[in-house]
PDB file of C-alpha atoms and ligand atoms in Angstrom:
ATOM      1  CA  UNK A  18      13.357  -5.483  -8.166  1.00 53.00           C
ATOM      2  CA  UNK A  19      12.868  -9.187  -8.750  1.00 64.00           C
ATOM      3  CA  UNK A  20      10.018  -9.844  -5.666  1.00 93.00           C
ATOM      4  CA  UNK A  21       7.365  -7.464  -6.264  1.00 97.00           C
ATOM      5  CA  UNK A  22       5.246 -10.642  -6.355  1.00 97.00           C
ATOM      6  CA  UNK A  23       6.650 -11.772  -2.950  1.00 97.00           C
ATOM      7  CA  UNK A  24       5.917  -8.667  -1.440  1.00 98.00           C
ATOM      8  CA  UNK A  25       2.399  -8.289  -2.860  1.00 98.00           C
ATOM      9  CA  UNK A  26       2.042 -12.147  -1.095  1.00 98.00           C
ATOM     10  CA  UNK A  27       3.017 -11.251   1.934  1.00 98.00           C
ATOM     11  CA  UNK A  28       0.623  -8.061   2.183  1.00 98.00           C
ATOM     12  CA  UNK A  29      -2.322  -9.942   0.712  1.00 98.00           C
ATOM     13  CA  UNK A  30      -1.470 -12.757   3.488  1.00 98.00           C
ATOM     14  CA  UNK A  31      -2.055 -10.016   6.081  1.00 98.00           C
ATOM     15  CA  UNK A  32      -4.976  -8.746   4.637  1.00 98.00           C
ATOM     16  CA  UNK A  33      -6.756 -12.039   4.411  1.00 97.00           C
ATOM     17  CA  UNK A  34      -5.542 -13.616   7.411  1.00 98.00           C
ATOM     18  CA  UNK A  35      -6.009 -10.138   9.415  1.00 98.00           C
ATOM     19  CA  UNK A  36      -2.268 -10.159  11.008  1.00 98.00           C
ATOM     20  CA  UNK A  37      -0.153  -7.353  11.470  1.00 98.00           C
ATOM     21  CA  UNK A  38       3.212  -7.358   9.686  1.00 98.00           C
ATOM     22  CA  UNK A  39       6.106  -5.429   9.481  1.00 98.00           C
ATOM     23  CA  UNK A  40       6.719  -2.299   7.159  1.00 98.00           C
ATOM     24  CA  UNK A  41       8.793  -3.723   3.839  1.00 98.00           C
ATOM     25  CA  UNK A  42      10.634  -0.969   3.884  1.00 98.00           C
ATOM     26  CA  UNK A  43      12.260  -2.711   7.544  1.00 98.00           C
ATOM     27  CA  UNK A  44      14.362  -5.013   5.295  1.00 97.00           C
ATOM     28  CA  UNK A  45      14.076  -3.230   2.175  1.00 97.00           C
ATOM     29  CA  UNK A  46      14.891   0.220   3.024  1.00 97.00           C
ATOM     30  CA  UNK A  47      15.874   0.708  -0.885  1.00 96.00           C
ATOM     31  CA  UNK A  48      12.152   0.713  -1.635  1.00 97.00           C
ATOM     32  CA  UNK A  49      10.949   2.827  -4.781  1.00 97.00           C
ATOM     33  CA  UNK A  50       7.756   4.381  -5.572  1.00 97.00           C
ATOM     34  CA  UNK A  51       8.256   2.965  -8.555  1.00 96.00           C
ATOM     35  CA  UNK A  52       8.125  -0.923  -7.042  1.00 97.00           C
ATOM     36  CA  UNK A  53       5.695  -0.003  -4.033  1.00 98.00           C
ATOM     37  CA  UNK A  54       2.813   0.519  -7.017  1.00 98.00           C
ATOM     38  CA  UNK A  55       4.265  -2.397  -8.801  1.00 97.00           C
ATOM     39  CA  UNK A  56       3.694  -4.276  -5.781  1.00 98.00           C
ATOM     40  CA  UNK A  57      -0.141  -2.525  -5.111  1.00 98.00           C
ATOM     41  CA  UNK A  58      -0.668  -3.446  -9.152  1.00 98.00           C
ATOM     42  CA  UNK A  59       0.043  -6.936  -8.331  1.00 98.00           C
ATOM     43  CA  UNK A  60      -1.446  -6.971  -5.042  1.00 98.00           C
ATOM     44  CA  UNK A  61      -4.715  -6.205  -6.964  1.00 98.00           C
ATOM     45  CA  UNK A  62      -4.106  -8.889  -9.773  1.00 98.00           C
ATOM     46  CA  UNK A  63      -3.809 -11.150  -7.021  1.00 98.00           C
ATOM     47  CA  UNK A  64      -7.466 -10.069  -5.497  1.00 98.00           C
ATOM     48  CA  UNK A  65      -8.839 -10.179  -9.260  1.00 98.00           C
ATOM     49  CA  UNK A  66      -7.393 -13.380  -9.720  1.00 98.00           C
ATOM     50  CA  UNK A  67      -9.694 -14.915  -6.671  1.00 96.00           C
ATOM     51  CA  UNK A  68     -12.852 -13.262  -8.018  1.00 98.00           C
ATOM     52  CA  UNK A  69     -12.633  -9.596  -6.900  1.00 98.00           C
ATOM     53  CA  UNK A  70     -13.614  -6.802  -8.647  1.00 98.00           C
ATOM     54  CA  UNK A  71     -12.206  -3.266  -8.421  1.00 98.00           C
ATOM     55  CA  UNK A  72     -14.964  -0.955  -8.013  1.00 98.00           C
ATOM     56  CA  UNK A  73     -13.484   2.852  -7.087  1.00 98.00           C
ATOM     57  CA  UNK A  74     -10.220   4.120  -7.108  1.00 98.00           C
ATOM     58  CA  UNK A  75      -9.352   6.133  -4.383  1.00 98.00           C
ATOM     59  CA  UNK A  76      -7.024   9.060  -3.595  1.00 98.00           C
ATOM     60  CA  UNK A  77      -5.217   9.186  -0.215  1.00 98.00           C
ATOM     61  CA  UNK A  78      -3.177  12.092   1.929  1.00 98.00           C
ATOM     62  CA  UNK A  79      -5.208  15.023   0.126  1.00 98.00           C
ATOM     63  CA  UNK A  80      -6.019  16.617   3.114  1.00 98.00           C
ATOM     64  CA  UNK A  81      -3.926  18.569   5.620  1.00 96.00           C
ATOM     65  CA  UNK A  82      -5.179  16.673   8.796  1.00 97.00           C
ATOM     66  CA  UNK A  83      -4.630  13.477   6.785  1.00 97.00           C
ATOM     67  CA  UNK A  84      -0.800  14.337   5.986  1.00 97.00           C
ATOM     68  CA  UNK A  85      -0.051  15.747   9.569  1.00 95.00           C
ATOM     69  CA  UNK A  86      -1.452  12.849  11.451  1.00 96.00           C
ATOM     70  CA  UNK A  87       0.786   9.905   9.202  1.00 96.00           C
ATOM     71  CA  UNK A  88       3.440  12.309   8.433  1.00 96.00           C
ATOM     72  CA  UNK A  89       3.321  11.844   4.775  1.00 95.00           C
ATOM     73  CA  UNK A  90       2.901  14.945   2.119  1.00 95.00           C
ATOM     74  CA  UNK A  91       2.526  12.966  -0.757  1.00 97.00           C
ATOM     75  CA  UNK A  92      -1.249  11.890  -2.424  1.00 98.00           C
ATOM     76  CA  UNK A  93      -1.316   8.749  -3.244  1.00 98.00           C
ATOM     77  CA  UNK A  94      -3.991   6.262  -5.124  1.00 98.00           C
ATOM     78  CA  UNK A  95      -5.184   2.678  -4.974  1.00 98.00           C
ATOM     79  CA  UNK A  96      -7.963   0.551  -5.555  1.00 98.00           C
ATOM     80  CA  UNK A  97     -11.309  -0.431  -3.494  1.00 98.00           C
ATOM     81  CA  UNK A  98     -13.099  -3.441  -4.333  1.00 98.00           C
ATOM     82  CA  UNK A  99     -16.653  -4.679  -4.353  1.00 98.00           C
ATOM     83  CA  UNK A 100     -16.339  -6.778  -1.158  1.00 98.00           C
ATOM     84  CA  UNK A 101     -15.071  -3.958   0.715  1.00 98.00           C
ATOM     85  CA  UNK A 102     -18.605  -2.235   0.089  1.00 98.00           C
ATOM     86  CA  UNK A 103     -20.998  -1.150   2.854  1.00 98.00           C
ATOM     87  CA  UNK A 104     -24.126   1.224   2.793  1.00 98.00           C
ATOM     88  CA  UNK A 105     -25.386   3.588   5.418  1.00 98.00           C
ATOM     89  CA  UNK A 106     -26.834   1.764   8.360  1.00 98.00           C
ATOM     90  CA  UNK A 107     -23.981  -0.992   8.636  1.00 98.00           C
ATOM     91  CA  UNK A 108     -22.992  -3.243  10.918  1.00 98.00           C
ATOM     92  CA  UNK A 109     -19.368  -3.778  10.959  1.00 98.00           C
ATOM     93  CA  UNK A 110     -18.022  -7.033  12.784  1.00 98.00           C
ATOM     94  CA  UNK A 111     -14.289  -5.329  14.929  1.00 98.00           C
ATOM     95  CA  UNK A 112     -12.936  -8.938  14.791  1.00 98.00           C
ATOM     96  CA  UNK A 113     -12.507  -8.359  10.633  1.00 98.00           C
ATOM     97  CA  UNK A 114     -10.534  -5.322  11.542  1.00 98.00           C
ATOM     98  CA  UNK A 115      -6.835  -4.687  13.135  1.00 98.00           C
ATOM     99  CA  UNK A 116      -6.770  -1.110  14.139  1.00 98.00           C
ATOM    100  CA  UNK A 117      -9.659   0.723  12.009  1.00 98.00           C
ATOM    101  CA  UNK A 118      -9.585   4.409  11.815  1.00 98.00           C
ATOM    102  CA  UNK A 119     -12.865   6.386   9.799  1.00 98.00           C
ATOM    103  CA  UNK A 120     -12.286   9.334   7.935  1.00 98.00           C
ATOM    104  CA  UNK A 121     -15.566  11.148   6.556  1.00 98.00           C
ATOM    105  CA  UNK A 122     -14.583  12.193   2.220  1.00 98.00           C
ATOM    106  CA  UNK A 123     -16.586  12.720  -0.904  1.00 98.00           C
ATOM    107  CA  UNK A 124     -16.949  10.444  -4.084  1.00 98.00           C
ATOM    108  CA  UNK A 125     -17.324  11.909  -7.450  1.00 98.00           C
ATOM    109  CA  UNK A 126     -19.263   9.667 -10.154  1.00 98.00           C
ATOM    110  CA  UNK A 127     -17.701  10.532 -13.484  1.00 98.00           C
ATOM    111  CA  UNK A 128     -20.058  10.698 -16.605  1.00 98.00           C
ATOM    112  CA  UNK A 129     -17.194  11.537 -18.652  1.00 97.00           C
ATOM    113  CA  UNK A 130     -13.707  10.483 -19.793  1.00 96.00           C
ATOM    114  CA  UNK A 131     -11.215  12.978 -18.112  1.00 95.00           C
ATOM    115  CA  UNK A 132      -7.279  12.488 -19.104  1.00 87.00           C
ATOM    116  CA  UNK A 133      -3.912  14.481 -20.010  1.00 85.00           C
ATOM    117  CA  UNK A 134      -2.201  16.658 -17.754  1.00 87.00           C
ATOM    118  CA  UNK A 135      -4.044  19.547 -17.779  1.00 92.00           C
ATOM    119  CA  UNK A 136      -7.172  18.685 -15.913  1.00 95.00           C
ATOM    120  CA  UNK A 137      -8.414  21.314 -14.085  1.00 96.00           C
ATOM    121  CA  UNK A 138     -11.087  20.932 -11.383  1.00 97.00           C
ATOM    122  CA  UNK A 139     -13.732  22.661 -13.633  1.00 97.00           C
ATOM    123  CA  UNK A 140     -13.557  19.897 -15.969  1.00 97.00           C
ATOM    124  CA  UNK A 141     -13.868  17.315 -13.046  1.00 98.00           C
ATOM    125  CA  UNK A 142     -16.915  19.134 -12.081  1.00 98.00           C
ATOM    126  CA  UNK A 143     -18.613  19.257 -15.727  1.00 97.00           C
ATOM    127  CA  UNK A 144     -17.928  15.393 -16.282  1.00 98.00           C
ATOM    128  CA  UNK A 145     -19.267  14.591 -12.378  1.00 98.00           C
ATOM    129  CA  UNK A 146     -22.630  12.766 -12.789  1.00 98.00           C
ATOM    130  CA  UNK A 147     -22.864  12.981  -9.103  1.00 98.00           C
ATOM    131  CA  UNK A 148     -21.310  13.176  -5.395  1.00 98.00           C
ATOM    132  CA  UNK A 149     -22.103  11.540  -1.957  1.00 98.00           C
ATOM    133  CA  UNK A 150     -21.223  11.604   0.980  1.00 98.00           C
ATOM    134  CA  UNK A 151     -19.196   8.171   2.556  1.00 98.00           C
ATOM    135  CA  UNK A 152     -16.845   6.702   5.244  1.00 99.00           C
ATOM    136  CA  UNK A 153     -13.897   4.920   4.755  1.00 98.00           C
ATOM    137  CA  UNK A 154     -12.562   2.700   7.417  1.00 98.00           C
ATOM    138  CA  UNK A 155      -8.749   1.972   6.984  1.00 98.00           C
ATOM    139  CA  UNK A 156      -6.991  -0.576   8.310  1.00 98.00           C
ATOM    140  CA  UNK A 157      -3.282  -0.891   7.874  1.00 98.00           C
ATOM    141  CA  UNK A 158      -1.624  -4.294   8.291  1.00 98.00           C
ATOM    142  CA  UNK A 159       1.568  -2.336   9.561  1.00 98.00           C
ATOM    143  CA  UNK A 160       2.027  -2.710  13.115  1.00 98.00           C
ATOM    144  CA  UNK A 161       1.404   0.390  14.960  1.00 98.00           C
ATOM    145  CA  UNK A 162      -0.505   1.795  12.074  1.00 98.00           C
ATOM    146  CA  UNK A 163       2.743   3.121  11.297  1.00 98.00           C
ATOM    147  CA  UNK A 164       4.861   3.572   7.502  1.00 98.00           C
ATOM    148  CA  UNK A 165       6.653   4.813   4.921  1.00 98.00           C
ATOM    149  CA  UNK A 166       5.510   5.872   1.559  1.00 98.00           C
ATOM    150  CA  UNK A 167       6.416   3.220  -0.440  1.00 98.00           C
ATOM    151  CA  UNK A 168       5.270   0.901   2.198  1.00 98.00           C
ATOM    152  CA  UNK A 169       1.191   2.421   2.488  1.00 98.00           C
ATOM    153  CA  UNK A 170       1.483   2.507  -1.461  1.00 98.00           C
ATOM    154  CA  UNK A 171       1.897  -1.563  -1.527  1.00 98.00           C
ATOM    155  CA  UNK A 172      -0.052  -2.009   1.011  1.00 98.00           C
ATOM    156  CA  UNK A 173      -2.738  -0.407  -1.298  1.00 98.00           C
ATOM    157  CA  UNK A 174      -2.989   2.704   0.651  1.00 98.00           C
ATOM    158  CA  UNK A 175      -4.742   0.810   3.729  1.00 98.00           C
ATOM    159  CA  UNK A 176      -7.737   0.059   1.791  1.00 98.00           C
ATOM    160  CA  UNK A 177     -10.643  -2.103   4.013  1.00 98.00           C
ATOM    161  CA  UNK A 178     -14.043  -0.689   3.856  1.00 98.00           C
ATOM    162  CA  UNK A 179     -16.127   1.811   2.696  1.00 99.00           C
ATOM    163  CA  UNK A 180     -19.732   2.909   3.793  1.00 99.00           C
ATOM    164  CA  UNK A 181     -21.368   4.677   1.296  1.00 98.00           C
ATOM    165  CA  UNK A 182     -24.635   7.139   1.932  1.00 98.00           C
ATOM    166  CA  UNK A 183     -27.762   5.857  -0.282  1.00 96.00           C
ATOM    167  CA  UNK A 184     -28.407   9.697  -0.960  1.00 97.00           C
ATOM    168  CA  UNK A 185     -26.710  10.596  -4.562  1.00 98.00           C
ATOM    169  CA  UNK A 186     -26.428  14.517  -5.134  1.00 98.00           C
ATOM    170  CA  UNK A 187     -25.764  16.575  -8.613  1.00 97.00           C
ATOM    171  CA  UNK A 188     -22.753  18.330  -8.342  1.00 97.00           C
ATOM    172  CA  UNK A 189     -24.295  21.884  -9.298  1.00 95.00           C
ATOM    173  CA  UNK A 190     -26.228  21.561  -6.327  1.00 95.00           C
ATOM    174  CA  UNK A 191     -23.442  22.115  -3.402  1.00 94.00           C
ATOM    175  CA  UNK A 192     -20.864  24.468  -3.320  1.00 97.00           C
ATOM    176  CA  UNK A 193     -18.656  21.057  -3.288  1.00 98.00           C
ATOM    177  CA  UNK A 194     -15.701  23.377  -1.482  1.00 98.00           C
ATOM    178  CA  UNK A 195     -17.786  24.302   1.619  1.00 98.00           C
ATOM    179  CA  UNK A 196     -19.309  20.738   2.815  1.00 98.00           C
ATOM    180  CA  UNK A 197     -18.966  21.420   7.060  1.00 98.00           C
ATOM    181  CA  UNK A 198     -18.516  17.319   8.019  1.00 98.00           C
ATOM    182  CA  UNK A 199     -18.389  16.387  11.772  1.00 98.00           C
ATOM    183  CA  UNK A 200     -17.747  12.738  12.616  1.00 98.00           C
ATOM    184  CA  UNK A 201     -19.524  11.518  16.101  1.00 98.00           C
ATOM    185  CA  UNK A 202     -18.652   8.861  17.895  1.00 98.00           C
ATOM    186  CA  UNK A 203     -20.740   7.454  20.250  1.00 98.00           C
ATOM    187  CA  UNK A 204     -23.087  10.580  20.477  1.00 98.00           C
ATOM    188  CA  UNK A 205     -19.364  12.723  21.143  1.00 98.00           C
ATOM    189  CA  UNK A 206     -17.794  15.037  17.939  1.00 98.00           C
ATOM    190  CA  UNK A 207     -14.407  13.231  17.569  1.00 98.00           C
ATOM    191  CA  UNK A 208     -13.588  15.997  14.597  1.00 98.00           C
ATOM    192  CA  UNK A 209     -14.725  18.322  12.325  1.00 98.00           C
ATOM    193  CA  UNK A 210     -13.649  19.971   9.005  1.00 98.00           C
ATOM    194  CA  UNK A 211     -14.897  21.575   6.020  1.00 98.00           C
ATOM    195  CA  UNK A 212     -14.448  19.924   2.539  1.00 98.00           C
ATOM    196  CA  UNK A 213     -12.011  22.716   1.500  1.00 98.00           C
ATOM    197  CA  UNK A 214      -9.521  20.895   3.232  1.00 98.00           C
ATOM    198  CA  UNK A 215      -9.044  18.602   0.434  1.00 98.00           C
ATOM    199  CA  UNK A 216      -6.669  20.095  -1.960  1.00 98.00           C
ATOM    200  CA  UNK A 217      -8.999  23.210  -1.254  1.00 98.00           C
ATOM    201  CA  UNK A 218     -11.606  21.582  -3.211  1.00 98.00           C
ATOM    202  CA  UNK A 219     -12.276  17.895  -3.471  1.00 98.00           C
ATOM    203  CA  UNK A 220     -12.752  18.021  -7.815  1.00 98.00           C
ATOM    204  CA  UNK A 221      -9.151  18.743  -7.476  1.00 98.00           C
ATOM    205  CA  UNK A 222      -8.331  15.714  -5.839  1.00 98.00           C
ATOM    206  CA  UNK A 223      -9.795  13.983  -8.827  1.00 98.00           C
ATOM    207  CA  UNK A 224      -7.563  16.119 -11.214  1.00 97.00           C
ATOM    208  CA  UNK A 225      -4.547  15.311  -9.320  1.00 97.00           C
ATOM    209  CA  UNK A 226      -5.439  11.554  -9.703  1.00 97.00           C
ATOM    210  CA  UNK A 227      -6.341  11.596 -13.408  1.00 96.00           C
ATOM    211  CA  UNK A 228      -2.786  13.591 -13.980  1.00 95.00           C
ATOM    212  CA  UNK A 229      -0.932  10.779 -11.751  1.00 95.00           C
ATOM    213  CA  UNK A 230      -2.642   7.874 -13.879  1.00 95.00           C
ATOM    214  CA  UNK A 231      -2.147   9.541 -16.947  1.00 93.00           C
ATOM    215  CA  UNK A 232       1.580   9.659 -16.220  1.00 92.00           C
ATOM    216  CA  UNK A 233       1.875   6.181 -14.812  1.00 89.00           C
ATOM    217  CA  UNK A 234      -0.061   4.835 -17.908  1.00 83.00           C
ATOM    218  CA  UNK A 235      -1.728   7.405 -20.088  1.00 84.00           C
ATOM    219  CA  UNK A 236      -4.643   5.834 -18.980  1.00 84.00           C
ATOM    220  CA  UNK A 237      -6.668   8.758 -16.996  1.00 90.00           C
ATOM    221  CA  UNK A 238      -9.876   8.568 -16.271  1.00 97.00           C
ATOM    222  CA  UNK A 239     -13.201   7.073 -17.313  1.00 96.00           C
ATOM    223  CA  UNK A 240     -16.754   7.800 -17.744  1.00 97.00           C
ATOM    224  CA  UNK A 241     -18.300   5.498 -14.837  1.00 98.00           C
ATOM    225  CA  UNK A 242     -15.398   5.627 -12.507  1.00 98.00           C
ATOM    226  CA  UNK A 243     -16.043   6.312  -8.945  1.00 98.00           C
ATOM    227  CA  UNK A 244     -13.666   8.505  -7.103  1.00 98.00           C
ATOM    228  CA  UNK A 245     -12.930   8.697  -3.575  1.00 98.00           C
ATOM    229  CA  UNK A 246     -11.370  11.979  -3.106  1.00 98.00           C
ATOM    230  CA  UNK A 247      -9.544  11.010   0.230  1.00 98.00           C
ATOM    231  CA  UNK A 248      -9.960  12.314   4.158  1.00 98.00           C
ATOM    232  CA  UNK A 249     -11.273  15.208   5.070  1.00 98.00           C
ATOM    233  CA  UNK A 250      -9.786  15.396   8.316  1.00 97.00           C
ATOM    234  CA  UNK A 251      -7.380  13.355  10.879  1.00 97.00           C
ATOM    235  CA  UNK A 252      -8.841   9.519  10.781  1.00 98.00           C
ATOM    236  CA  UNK A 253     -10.615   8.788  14.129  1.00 98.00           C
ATOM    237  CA  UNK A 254      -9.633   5.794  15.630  1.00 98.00           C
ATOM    238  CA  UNK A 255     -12.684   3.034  16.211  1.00 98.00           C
ATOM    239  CA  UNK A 256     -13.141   0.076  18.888  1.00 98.00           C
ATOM    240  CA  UNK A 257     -15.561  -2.444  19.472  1.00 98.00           C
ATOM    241  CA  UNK A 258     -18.849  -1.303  20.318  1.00 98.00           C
ATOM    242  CA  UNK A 259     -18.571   2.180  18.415  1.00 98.00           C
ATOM    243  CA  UNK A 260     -21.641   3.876  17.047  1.00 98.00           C
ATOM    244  CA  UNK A 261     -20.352   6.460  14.160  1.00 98.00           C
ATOM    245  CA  UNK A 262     -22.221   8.982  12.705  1.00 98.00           C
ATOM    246  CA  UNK A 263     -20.687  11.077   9.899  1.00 98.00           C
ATOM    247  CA  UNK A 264     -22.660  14.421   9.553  1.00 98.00           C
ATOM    248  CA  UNK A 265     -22.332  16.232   5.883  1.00 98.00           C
ATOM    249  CA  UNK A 266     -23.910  19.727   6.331  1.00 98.00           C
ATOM    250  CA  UNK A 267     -26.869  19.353   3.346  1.00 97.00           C
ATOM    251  CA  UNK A 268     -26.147  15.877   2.768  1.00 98.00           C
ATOM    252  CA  UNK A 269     -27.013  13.770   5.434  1.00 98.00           C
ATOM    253  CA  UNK A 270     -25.545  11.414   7.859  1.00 98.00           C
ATOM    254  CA  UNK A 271     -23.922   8.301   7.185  1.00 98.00           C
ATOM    255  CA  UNK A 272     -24.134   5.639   9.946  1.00 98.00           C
ATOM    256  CA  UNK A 273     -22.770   2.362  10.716  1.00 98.00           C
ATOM    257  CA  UNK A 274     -22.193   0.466  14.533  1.00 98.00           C
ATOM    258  CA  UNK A 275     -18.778  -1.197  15.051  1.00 98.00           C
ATOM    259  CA  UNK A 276     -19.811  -4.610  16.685  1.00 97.00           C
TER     260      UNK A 276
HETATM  261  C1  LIG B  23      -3.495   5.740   4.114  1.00 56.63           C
HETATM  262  C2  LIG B  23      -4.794   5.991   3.416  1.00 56.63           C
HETATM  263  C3  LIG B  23      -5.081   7.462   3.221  1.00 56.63           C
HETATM  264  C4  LIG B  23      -6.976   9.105   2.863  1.00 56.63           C
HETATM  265  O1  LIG B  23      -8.176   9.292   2.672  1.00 56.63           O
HETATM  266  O2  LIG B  23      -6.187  10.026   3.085  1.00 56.63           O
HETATM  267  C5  LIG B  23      -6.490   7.717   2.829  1.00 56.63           C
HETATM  268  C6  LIG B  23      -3.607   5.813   5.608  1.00 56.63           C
HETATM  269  O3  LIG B  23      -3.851   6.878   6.167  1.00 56.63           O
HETATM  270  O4  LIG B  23      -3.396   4.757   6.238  1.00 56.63           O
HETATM  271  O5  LIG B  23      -7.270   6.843   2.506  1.00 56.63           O
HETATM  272 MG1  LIG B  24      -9.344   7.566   2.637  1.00 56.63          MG
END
């Protein structure tokens, strides 16, 4: 396909000009996985080539509630950059946003180089140099919040922001697999779930997307990369005014406002 750069233009246009567009996959219907991540890949050059730096890679559609609620049972992966960072105790400004949904996951910190395609979750947990607790706020640019897979793969997996806890934990600490999280909004629960729900246990989110970059590239993963192992549960929808409050049983709240 001959306007993977086009395509990447037209998303990164959305992005930065923060206007809904419509999916590619309206007038491209031919799509491949294959040219959505050649279109994310360049999508990311793009932000690199204005300054940005990538700093986590995250996984997407590893959870149950997650797949249900978009209709999509595939993971996927893409990149968050330094810009997009927030830290507990945020205030967001809703005019940046389109739609924003918050899902409550985990990040892994990886002291070691993990790659092949045999990675087992064990491994992932011996080479974690630690885990906290975080927020990700996703914003589509699709209208309707609605898409393919190709399409949520170019648009790099509706990447926006991410509000990270200041509390960093060692991995043999926490049962990892049985993390109760509840996400309150405006004083309310809006959902609950239990870290199991991703892929049973979030290290294995981090195997699946070592294995997936070692096929695409034979790259894998590295000592120093941050992981974000994807939703726990259903994203909750936010508007102006919110006050969100992600509770991780042992691990303490992360909390921004939504001004
Ligand atoms: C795609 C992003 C999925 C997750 O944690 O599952 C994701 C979307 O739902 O728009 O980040
Ligand atoms: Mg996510």
């Amino acid at each position: 396909m001959n306007n993977i750069h086009q395509h990447a233009e037209y998303l990164l246009k959305a992005e930065e000009e923060n206007h809904l567009v419509d999916c590619l996959t309206k007038d491209h219907p031919d799509l491949s996985l294959e040219d959505a991540y050649a279109i994310q890949d360049r999508l990311v050059e793009l932000k690199q080539e204005t300054g940005h730096s990538i700093s986590a890679l995250k996984m997407g559609f590893t959870s149950k509630g997650k797949m249900r609620q978009m209709g999509i049972d595939d993971p996927i992966h893409g990149k968050v950059f330094e810009y997009m960072e927030e830290s507990d105790g945020a205030e967001l400004v809703f005019d940046e946003y389109l739609h924003p949904k918050a899902e409550a996951e985990l990040a892994f910190k990886l002291g070691g180089d993990i790659s092949g395609a045999e990675v087992t979750a064990e491994e992932v947990l011996e080479k974690t140099e630690y885990v906290f607790p975080m927020v990700e706020i996703i914003d589509s640019r699709y209208r309707d919040f609605k898409f393919t897979l190709p399409d949520v793969i170019a648009d790099n997996t509706s990447a926006k922001r991410v509000v990270y806890s200041n509390q960093l934990f060692s991995p043999e600490d926490f049962r990892l697999d049985d993390i109760g999280v509840t996400l309150y909004k405006n004083g309310e629960a809006a959902i609950r779930g239990v870290s199991a729900f991703v892929m049973d246990h979030p290290a294995n989110s981090v195997a699946a997307l070592a294995k997936m970059l070692h096929e695409r590239d034979g790259r894998g993963l590295r000592r120093g990369d941050l992981i974000l192992t994807g939703g726990i549960t259903e994203a909750v929808l936010l508007s102006k005014g919110d006050h969100v409050v992600a509770d991780f049983e042992g691990m303490g709240e992360v909390v921004f406002d939504i001004k």
